[in-house]
Amino acid sequence: MKQFVSVLLAGLILLGLSGCATETEPEISYDPAKLRFDGQQALATETTFVTQFPNRDSGQTNNRLAAEWLQSQFEGLGMTCTMQEWEVINFSQPLPLNNVVCSLPGASAQEIVLMAHHDQFAGTIQGADNDGSGIAIMLELAKIFAAEGKPAYTLTFLSTDGEEYGMLGSGHYVDTHPQPERIIAAFSLDNLGKKFYDGVRMSATGQLRGVGPLWLQRTAQEAARAAGNIWVPAMKPAYEQMLTQAVPISMWDQGPLVAGGVPAIGFGENCPAEYAQECWDTYHTELDTLEFQSADTLQQSGRIVEATVRQLLSMEQFPAESGPYLYFPGSNTTLRGPALWLILGGFV
């Protein structure tokens, strides 16, 4: 039986490969010389945030104080902010949650959303990488873009709560958004600062359904490549694309937005094999501290995000794309349609 299944899957994959289409290369139109993100400044911001607001897991006093501090920082840049407040029942107890949503109005009401979560895992103290790093990158980018005047599209900066309880904050945001169809793209920033990392990886997995668009991932790659001195964010290999589309369980904040039909991806860590133990030991533990954060890593991660946003701001049209898909970077080809559905069915 096992041999039969293997032969069947191999046959389906061969059938699919024969139906692959070549992808058009994204046309890069932003100016890499305009990249301004500074890793040292991001580390200083992260240091202030995680030392002033430790133990900020959802429902704790410092969680709310952290949200209020972030709101004041964005408002100090001239942005309009809203504190979203709601409650969920967690283990039979009410759990208060709060998102901070801040807007830098653009020439167009269409939005680009950057999000990071201010809550932390209950087993940590500082929550430096998860997700002080994402918060710091988001805040530094807000400073950069706010200083440049009105952007082409509205930039929304979203600090979410309840990420550690299943991305509750990003879910609440998309569920209550008056016009989610006006969101061009959304990005989750999470675990982006450890000194062990050697790159950034992307996730397009939706929460229980959907997949983020291929064009957005490839745009991020080419925008980073055009800069010439930063990491190129990695897409999942084809077999992982297949797995996460057949069984879509997201671990990052882009998941609920993807499930809600919003073009969204997540940027997160890539830990090399030689540091696998160190990365694990400092994840969701009391060792997730500033000691293991790196200005150089934050510099790389932040510039990837900045390059991607600047590229989107320079574009006038955005591809319409539906999933699922399997992308093969070696040949720059993509499989979609009935053949892929057969492969996914066989995989499941």
Tab-separated table of C-alpha atoms in Angstrom:
chain	number	residue	atom	x	y	z
A	1	MET	CA	0.000	0.000	0.000
A	2	LYS	CA	2.785	2.388	0.949
A	3	GLN	CA	4.549	1.663	-2.358
A	4	PHE	CA	1.327	2.300	-4.248
A	5	VAL	CA	0.852	5.670	-2.560
A	6	SER	CA	4.446	6.668	-3.361
A	7	VAL	CA	4.002	5.732	-7.017
A	8	LEU	CA	0.681	7.595	-7.130
A	9	LEU	CA	2.194	10.741	-5.654
A	10	ALA	CA	5.167	10.550	-8.009
A	11	GLY	CA	2.797	10.228	-10.950
A	12	LEU	CA	0.723	13.183	-9.797
A	13	ILE	CA	3.825	15.325	-9.340
A	14	LEU	CA	5.098	14.425	-12.823
A	15	LEU	CA	1.668	15.277	-14.221
A	16	GLY	CA	1.770	18.596	-12.436
A	17	LEU	CA	5.283	19.472	-13.516
A	18	SER	CA	4.253	19.066	-17.128
A	19	GLY	CA	1.673	21.825	-16.551
A	20	CYS	CA	3.960	24.403	-14.910
A	21	ALA	CA	3.995	27.962	-16.203
A	22	THR	CA	6.989	30.322	-16.184
A	23	GLU	CA	6.657	33.328	-13.861
A	24	THR	CA	7.305	36.887	-14.996
A	25	GLU	CA	10.089	38.574	-13.041
A	26	PRO	CA	8.894	41.431	-10.811
A	27	GLU	CA	9.958	44.824	-12.164
A	28	ILE	CA	11.785	46.734	-9.445
A	29	SER	CA	11.042	50.453	-9.540
A	30	TYR	CA	12.126	51.807	-6.148
A	31	ASP	CA	15.501	53.466	-5.488
A	32	PRO	CA	17.681	51.310	-3.166
A	33	ALA	CA	19.745	54.406	-2.332
A	34	LYS	CA	16.786	55.648	-0.281
A	35	LEU	CA	16.979	52.806	2.260
A	36	ARG	CA	17.513	54.384	5.677
A	37	PHE	CA	16.840	51.698	8.271
A	38	ASP	CA	19.481	51.625	11.024
A	39	GLY	CA	20.011	48.488	13.089
A	40	GLN	CA	21.693	50.335	15.954
A	41	GLN	CA	18.693	52.620	16.357
A	42	ALA	CA	16.367	49.624	16.192
A	43	LEU	CA	18.326	47.882	18.935
A	44	ALA	CA	18.108	51.023	21.101
A	45	THR	CA	14.334	51.127	20.563
A	46	GLU	CA	14.002	47.432	21.353
A	47	THR	CA	16.095	47.885	24.500
A	48	THR	CA	13.820	50.661	25.730
A	49	PHE	CA	10.692	48.664	24.960
A	50	VAL	CA	11.591	45.314	26.528
A	51	THR	CA	13.315	46.733	29.611
A	52	GLN	CA	10.523	49.204	30.338
A	53	PHE	CA	7.770	46.643	29.719
A	54	PRO	CA	8.849	43.111	30.712
A	55	ASN	CA	6.243	40.455	31.550
A	56	ARG	CA	3.766	41.903	29.066
A	57	ASP	CA	1.835	38.736	28.270
A	58	SER	CA	-1.822	39.299	27.447
A	59	GLY	CA	-3.967	40.498	30.323
A	60	GLN	CA	-1.017	41.670	32.441
A	61	THR	CA	-0.569	45.274	33.544
A	62	ASN	CA	2.581	45.768	31.472
A	63	ASN	CA	0.793	44.549	28.371
A	64	ARG	CA	-1.595	47.474	28.545
A	65	LEU	CA	1.182	49.901	29.488
A	66	ALA	CA	3.231	48.719	26.516
A	67	ALA	CA	0.279	49.305	24.195
A	68	GLU	CA	-0.268	52.809	25.593
A	69	TRP	CA	3.437	53.612	25.208
A	70	LEU	CA	3.395	52.452	21.594
A	71	GLN	CA	0.340	54.546	20.875
A	72	SER	CA	2.104	57.602	22.291
A	73	GLN	CA	5.173	56.910	20.126
A	74	PHE	CA	3.155	56.712	16.920
A	75	GLU	CA	1.056	59.734	17.830
A	76	GLY	CA	4.283	61.643	18.487
A	77	LEU	CA	5.092	61.065	14.810
A	78	GLY	CA	1.868	62.806	13.825
A	79	MET	CA	-0.184	59.672	13.235
A	80	THR	CA	-3.792	59.031	14.154
A	81	CYS	CA	-4.157	56.000	16.420
A	82	THR	CA	-6.983	53.851	17.734
A	83	MET	CA	-6.835	51.453	20.672
A	84	GLN	CA	-8.958	48.409	19.877
A	85	GLU	CA	-10.215	46.895	23.135
A	86	TRP	CA	-12.112	43.638	23.487
A	87	GLU	CA	-12.345	40.533	25.662
A	88	VAL	CA	-12.124	36.793	25.114
A	89	ILE	CA	-12.772	33.931	27.509
A	90	ASN	CA	-9.555	32.067	28.178
A	91	PHE	CA	-9.675	29.009	30.434
A	92	SER	CA	-13.089	30.187	31.695
A	93	GLN	CA	-11.671	33.599	32.631
A	94	PRO	CA	-12.149	36.918	30.796
A	95	LEU	CA	-8.954	38.053	29.094
A	96	PRO	CA	-8.741	41.744	28.119
A	97	LEU	CA	-6.921	42.423	24.864
A	98	ASN	CA	-5.843	45.585	23.067
A	99	ASN	CA	-4.504	46.306	19.597
A	100	VAL	CA	-2.891	49.616	18.660
A	101	VAL	CA	-3.773	50.711	15.106
A	102	CYS	CA	-1.991	53.787	13.748
A	103	SER	CA	-2.255	55.373	10.327
A	104	LEU	CA	0.013	57.497	8.155
A	105	PRO	CA	-2.478	58.720	5.499
A	106	GLY	CA	-1.346	58.446	1.917
A	107	ALA	CA	-2.389	59.942	-1.391
A	108	SER	CA	-4.517	56.792	-1.762
A	109	ALA	CA	-6.707	55.158	0.874
A	110	GLN	CA	-5.365	51.783	-0.214
A	111	GLU	CA	-3.275	50.402	2.640
A	112	ILE	CA	0.015	48.681	3.311
A	113	VAL	CA	-0.063	47.155	6.795
A	114	LEU	CA	2.963	46.417	8.985
A	115	MET	CA	2.248	44.436	12.145
A	116	ALA	CA	4.128	43.050	15.132
A	117	HIS	CA	2.809	41.781	18.461
A	118	HIS	CA	3.440	43.514	21.778
A	119	ASP	CA	2.314	40.534	23.877
A	120	GLN	CA	4.821	37.843	24.783
A	121	PHE	CA	4.863	34.187	25.734
A	122	ALA	CA	4.058	33.712	29.408
A	123	GLY	CA	7.306	31.823	30.020
A	124	THR	CA	9.506	34.753	29.013
A	125	ILE	CA	10.550	37.901	30.879
A	126	GLN	CA	11.804	40.386	28.284
A	127	GLY	CA	10.378	38.763	25.161
A	128	ALA	CA	13.194	40.405	23.236
A	129	ASP	CA	13.174	38.518	19.947
A	130	ASN	CA	9.554	37.450	20.270
A	131	ASP	CA	8.479	40.065	19.573
A	132	GLY	CA	10.449	43.049	20.809
A	133	SER	CA	12.445	42.780	17.577
A	134	GLY	CA	9.353	43.086	15.372
A	135	ILE	CA	8.000	45.984	17.437
A	136	ALA	CA	11.329	47.849	17.166
A	137	ILE	CA	11.560	47.339	13.399
A	138	MET	CA	7.983	48.503	12.923
A	139	LEU	CA	8.482	51.614	15.064
A	140	GLU	CA	11.743	52.564	13.344
A	141	LEU	CA	10.108	52.202	9.935
A	142	ALA	CA	7.255	54.410	11.133
A	143	LYS	CA	9.781	57.094	12.035
A	144	ILE	CA	11.423	56.843	8.618
A	145	PHE	CA	8.237	57.040	6.562
A	146	ALA	CA	6.588	59.685	8.754
A	147	ALA	CA	9.571	61.972	8.133
A	148	GLU	CA	9.134	61.715	4.360
A	149	GLY	CA	5.700	63.303	4.072
A	150	LYS	CA	2.599	61.778	2.499
A	151	PRO	CA	3.275	58.344	0.963
A	152	ALA	CA	1.597	57.092	-2.209
A	153	TYR	CA	-0.526	54.662	-0.185
A	154	THR	CA	-1.711	54.791	3.398
A	155	LEU	CA	0.676	53.043	5.799
A	156	THR	CA	-0.937	51.296	8.750
A	157	PHE	CA	1.125	50.230	11.753
A	158	LEU	CA	-0.591	47.535	13.790
A	159	SER	CA	0.633	46.361	17.194
A	160	THR	CA	-1.325	43.227	17.990
A	161	ASP	CA	-2.241	41.541	21.260
A	162	GLY	CA	-3.004	37.884	21.858
A	163	GLU	CA	-0.642	36.547	19.202
A	164	GLU	CA	0.563	33.903	21.631
A	165	TYR	CA	-3.036	32.726	22.146
A	166	GLY	CA	-3.572	32.026	18.463
A	167	MET	CA	-3.137	35.335	16.629
A	168	LEU	CA	-6.205	36.835	18.298
A	169	GLY	CA	-5.155	40.430	17.651
A	170	SER	CA	-4.603	40.150	13.915
A	171	GLY	CA	-7.816	38.131	13.683
A	172	HIS	CA	-9.730	40.875	15.480
A	173	TYR	CA	-8.191	43.506	13.230
A	174	VAL	CA	-9.248	41.877	9.963
A	175	ASP	CA	-12.666	40.874	11.323
A	176	THR	CA	-13.450	44.475	12.302
A	177	HIS	CA	-11.795	46.234	9.348
A	178	PRO	CA	-14.444	48.260	7.487
A	179	GLN	CA	-12.875	47.625	4.062
A	180	PRO	CA	-10.276	44.836	4.079
A	181	GLU	CA	-10.357	44.798	0.281
A	182	ARG	CA	-8.442	48.092	0.248
A	183	ILE	CA	-5.375	46.436	1.846
A	184	ILE	CA	-2.742	46.035	-0.865
A	185	ALA	CA	-0.457	43.943	1.317
A	186	ALA	CA	0.196	43.151	4.975
A	187	PHE	CA	3.359	41.936	6.671
A	188	SER	CA	3.898	40.227	10.014
A	189	LEU	CA	7.273	40.933	11.662
A	190	ASP	CA	8.293	38.349	14.262
A	191	ASN	CA	11.552	36.904	15.642
A	192	LEU	CA	13.942	39.015	13.567
A	193	GLY	CA	16.844	40.040	15.807
A	194	LYS	CA	18.916	37.167	17.220
A	195	LYS	CA	22.628	37.146	16.584
A	196	PHE	CA	22.420	33.483	15.522
A	197	TYR	CA	20.263	34.142	12.461
A	198	ASP	CA	21.739	34.014	8.971
A	199	GLY	CA	18.679	35.093	7.002
A	200	VAL	CA	14.979	35.818	6.929
A	201	ARG	CA	12.326	33.380	5.801
A	202	MET	CA	8.804	34.084	4.644
A	203	SER	CA	5.541	32.378	5.497
A	204	ALA	CA	2.388	32.726	3.405
A	205	THR	CA	0.312	30.247	5.395
A	206	GLY	CA	-3.242	31.242	6.173
A	207	GLN	CA	-4.921	30.299	9.442
A	208	LEU	CA	-6.917	27.172	8.558
A	209	ARG	CA	-7.418	28.328	4.953
A	210	GLY	CA	-5.746	30.243	2.191
A	211	VAL	CA	-2.235	31.125	1.125
A	212	GLY	CA	-0.535	34.506	0.735
A	213	PRO	CA	0.223	35.530	-2.840
A	214	LEU	CA	3.307	34.400	-4.678
A	215	TRP	CA	3.763	37.827	-6.301
A	216	LEU	CA	4.192	39.436	-2.892
A	217	GLN	CA	6.892	36.969	-1.823
A	218	ARG	CA	8.765	37.326	-5.115
A	219	THR	CA	8.478	41.113	-4.928
A	220	ALA	CA	10.045	41.007	-1.459
A	221	GLN	CA	12.877	38.858	-2.770
A	222	GLU	CA	13.629	41.047	-5.765
A	223	ALA	CA	13.343	44.279	-3.757
A	224	ALA	CA	15.942	42.922	-1.315
A	225	ARG	CA	18.135	41.627	-4.116
A	226	ALA	CA	18.098	45.058	-5.777
A	227	ALA	CA	19.600	46.585	-2.620
A	228	GLY	CA	22.663	44.409	-3.109
A	229	ASN	CA	23.809	44.329	0.523
A	230	ILE	CA	20.990	42.640	2.444
A	231	TRP	CA	19.681	39.124	2.831
A	232	VAL	CA	17.202	37.883	0.250
A	233	PRO	CA	14.206	36.469	2.167
A	234	ALA	CA	13.695	32.783	1.535
A	235	MET	CA	10.487	31.144	0.363
A	236	LYS	CA	9.503	27.731	1.639
A	237	PRO	CA	10.652	24.854	-0.585
A	238	ALA	CA	7.998	23.169	-2.716
A	239	TYR	CA	7.364	20.272	-0.325
A	240	GLU	CA	6.729	22.715	2.552
A	241	GLN	CA	4.495	24.821	0.336
A	242	MET	CA	2.498	21.665	-0.350
A	243	LEU	CA	2.297	20.705	3.328
A	244	THR	CA	1.257	24.130	4.587
A	245	GLN	CA	-1.403	24.501	1.887
A	246	ALA	CA	-2.773	21.020	2.444
A	247	VAL	CA	-2.812	21.570	6.233
A	248	PRO	CA	-2.862	25.382	6.682
A	249	ILE	CA	-1.951	26.082	10.299
A	250	SER	CA	-0.304	29.466	10.675
A	251	MET	CA	2.132	30.335	13.456
A	252	TRP	CA	2.478	34.044	12.620
A	253	ASP	CA	0.144	37.032	12.559
A	254	GLN	CA	-0.351	37.011	8.791
A	255	GLY	CA	-2.462	33.850	9.141
A	256	PRO	CA	-5.853	35.408	9.981
A	257	LEU	CA	-5.424	38.123	7.339
A	258	VAL	CA	-4.661	35.557	4.648
A	259	ALA	CA	-7.708	33.562	5.745
A	260	GLY	CA	-9.726	36.782	5.466
A	261	GLY	CA	-8.685	37.276	1.849
A	262	VAL	CA	-5.972	39.899	2.459
A	263	PRO	CA	-2.647	39.568	0.559
A	264	ALA	CA	-0.278	38.958	3.472
A	265	ILE	CA	2.991	37.249	4.336
A	266	GLY	CA	5.166	36.951	7.420
A	267	PHE	CA	8.859	37.721	7.836
A	268	GLY	CA	10.631	35.650	10.468
A	269	GLU	CA	13.894	34.047	11.494
A	270	ASN	CA	16.159	31.669	9.650
A	271	CYS	CA	18.398	29.843	12.104
A	272	PRO	CA	21.336	27.845	10.682
A	273	ALA	CA	21.739	24.219	11.709
A	274	GLU	CA	24.884	24.876	13.745
A	275	TYR	CA	22.927	27.200	16.052
A	276	ALA	CA	19.734	25.167	16.197
A	277	GLN	CA	20.122	24.405	19.904
A	278	GLU	CA	20.887	28.008	20.831
A	279	CYS	CA	17.897	29.229	18.845
A	280	TRP	CA	15.639	26.704	20.553
A	281	ASP	CA	16.971	27.436	24.038
A	282	THR	CA	16.233	31.148	23.597
A	283	TYR	CA	12.727	30.695	22.137
A	284	HIS	CA	9.715	30.973	24.486
A	285	THR	CA	11.983	30.817	27.527
A	286	GLU	CA	13.388	33.271	30.048
A	287	LEU	CA	16.540	33.360	27.869
A	288	ASP	CA	14.770	35.403	25.196
A	289	THR	CA	16.680	38.508	26.266
A	290	LEU	CA	18.616	41.403	24.781
A	291	GLU	CA	21.830	39.476	25.355
A	292	PHE	CA	21.147	37.503	22.188
A	293	GLN	CA	19.936	40.400	20.024
A	294	SER	CA	22.117	41.881	17.302
A	295	ALA	CA	22.062	45.289	15.630
A	296	ASP	CA	23.452	43.669	12.483
A	297	THR	CA	20.597	41.158	12.341
A	298	LEU	CA	18.019	43.888	12.966
A	299	GLN	CA	19.679	45.932	10.206
A	300	GLN	CA	19.300	43.110	7.709
A	301	SER	CA	15.718	42.295	8.715
A	302	GLY	CA	14.579	45.906	8.838
A	303	ARG	CA	16.029	46.758	5.443
A	304	ILE	CA	14.275	43.793	3.851
A	305	VAL	CA	10.964	45.140	5.102
A	306	GLU	CA	11.801	48.713	4.138
A	307	ALA	CA	12.859	47.663	0.633
A	308	THR	CA	9.625	45.710	0.160
A	309	VAL	CA	7.446	48.595	1.348
A	310	ARG	CA	9.303	51.117	-0.822
A	311	GLN	CA	8.818	48.859	-3.818
A	312	LEU	CA	5.067	48.602	-3.174
A	313	LEU	CA	4.841	52.376	-2.742
A	314	SER	CA	6.437	52.785	-6.186
A	315	MET	CA	3.920	50.498	-7.920
A	316	GLU	CA	0.687	51.624	-9.577
A	317	GLN	CA	-0.864	48.204	-10.172
A	318	PHE	CA	-0.804	44.977	-8.180
A	319	PRO	CA	-1.281	41.452	-9.518
A	320	ALA	CA	-4.532	39.610	-8.878
A	321	GLU	CA	-3.671	36.088	-7.845
A	322	SER	CA	-5.393	33.099	-6.336
A	323	GLY	CA	-4.057	30.005	-4.641
A	324	PRO	CA	-3.092	27.339	-4.136
A	325	TYR	CA	0.189	27.171	-6.010
A	326	LEU	CA	3.561	25.440	-5.962
A	327	TYR	CA	6.530	27.565	-6.940
A	328	PHE	CA	9.819	26.025	-8.083
A	329	PRO	CA	12.522	28.711	-7.778
A	330	GLY	CA	15.157	26.737	-9.677
A	331	SER	CA	13.110	26.885	-12.857
A	332	ASN	CA	11.044	29.975	-11.950
A	333	THR	CA	7.887	28.022	-12.709
A	334	THR	CA	4.590	27.684	-10.897
A	335	LEU	CA	1.979	24.969	-10.832
A	336	ARG	CA	-1.665	25.925	-10.353
A	337	GLY	CA	-5.074	24.565	-11.246
A	338	PRO	CA	-6.555	21.038	-11.427
A	339	ALA	CA	-3.214	19.214	-11.494
A	340	LEU	CA	-2.194	20.872	-8.232
A	341	TRP	CA	-5.538	20.093	-6.611
A	342	LEU	CA	-4.948	16.427	-7.509
A	343	ILE	CA	-1.472	16.536	-5.958
A	344	LEU	CA	-2.750	18.182	-2.790
A	345	GLY	CA	-5.551	15.617	-2.555
A	346	GLY	CA	-3.065	12.797	-2.958
A	347	PHE	CA	-0.739	14.388	-0.394
A	348	VAL	CA	-3.535	14.644	2.189
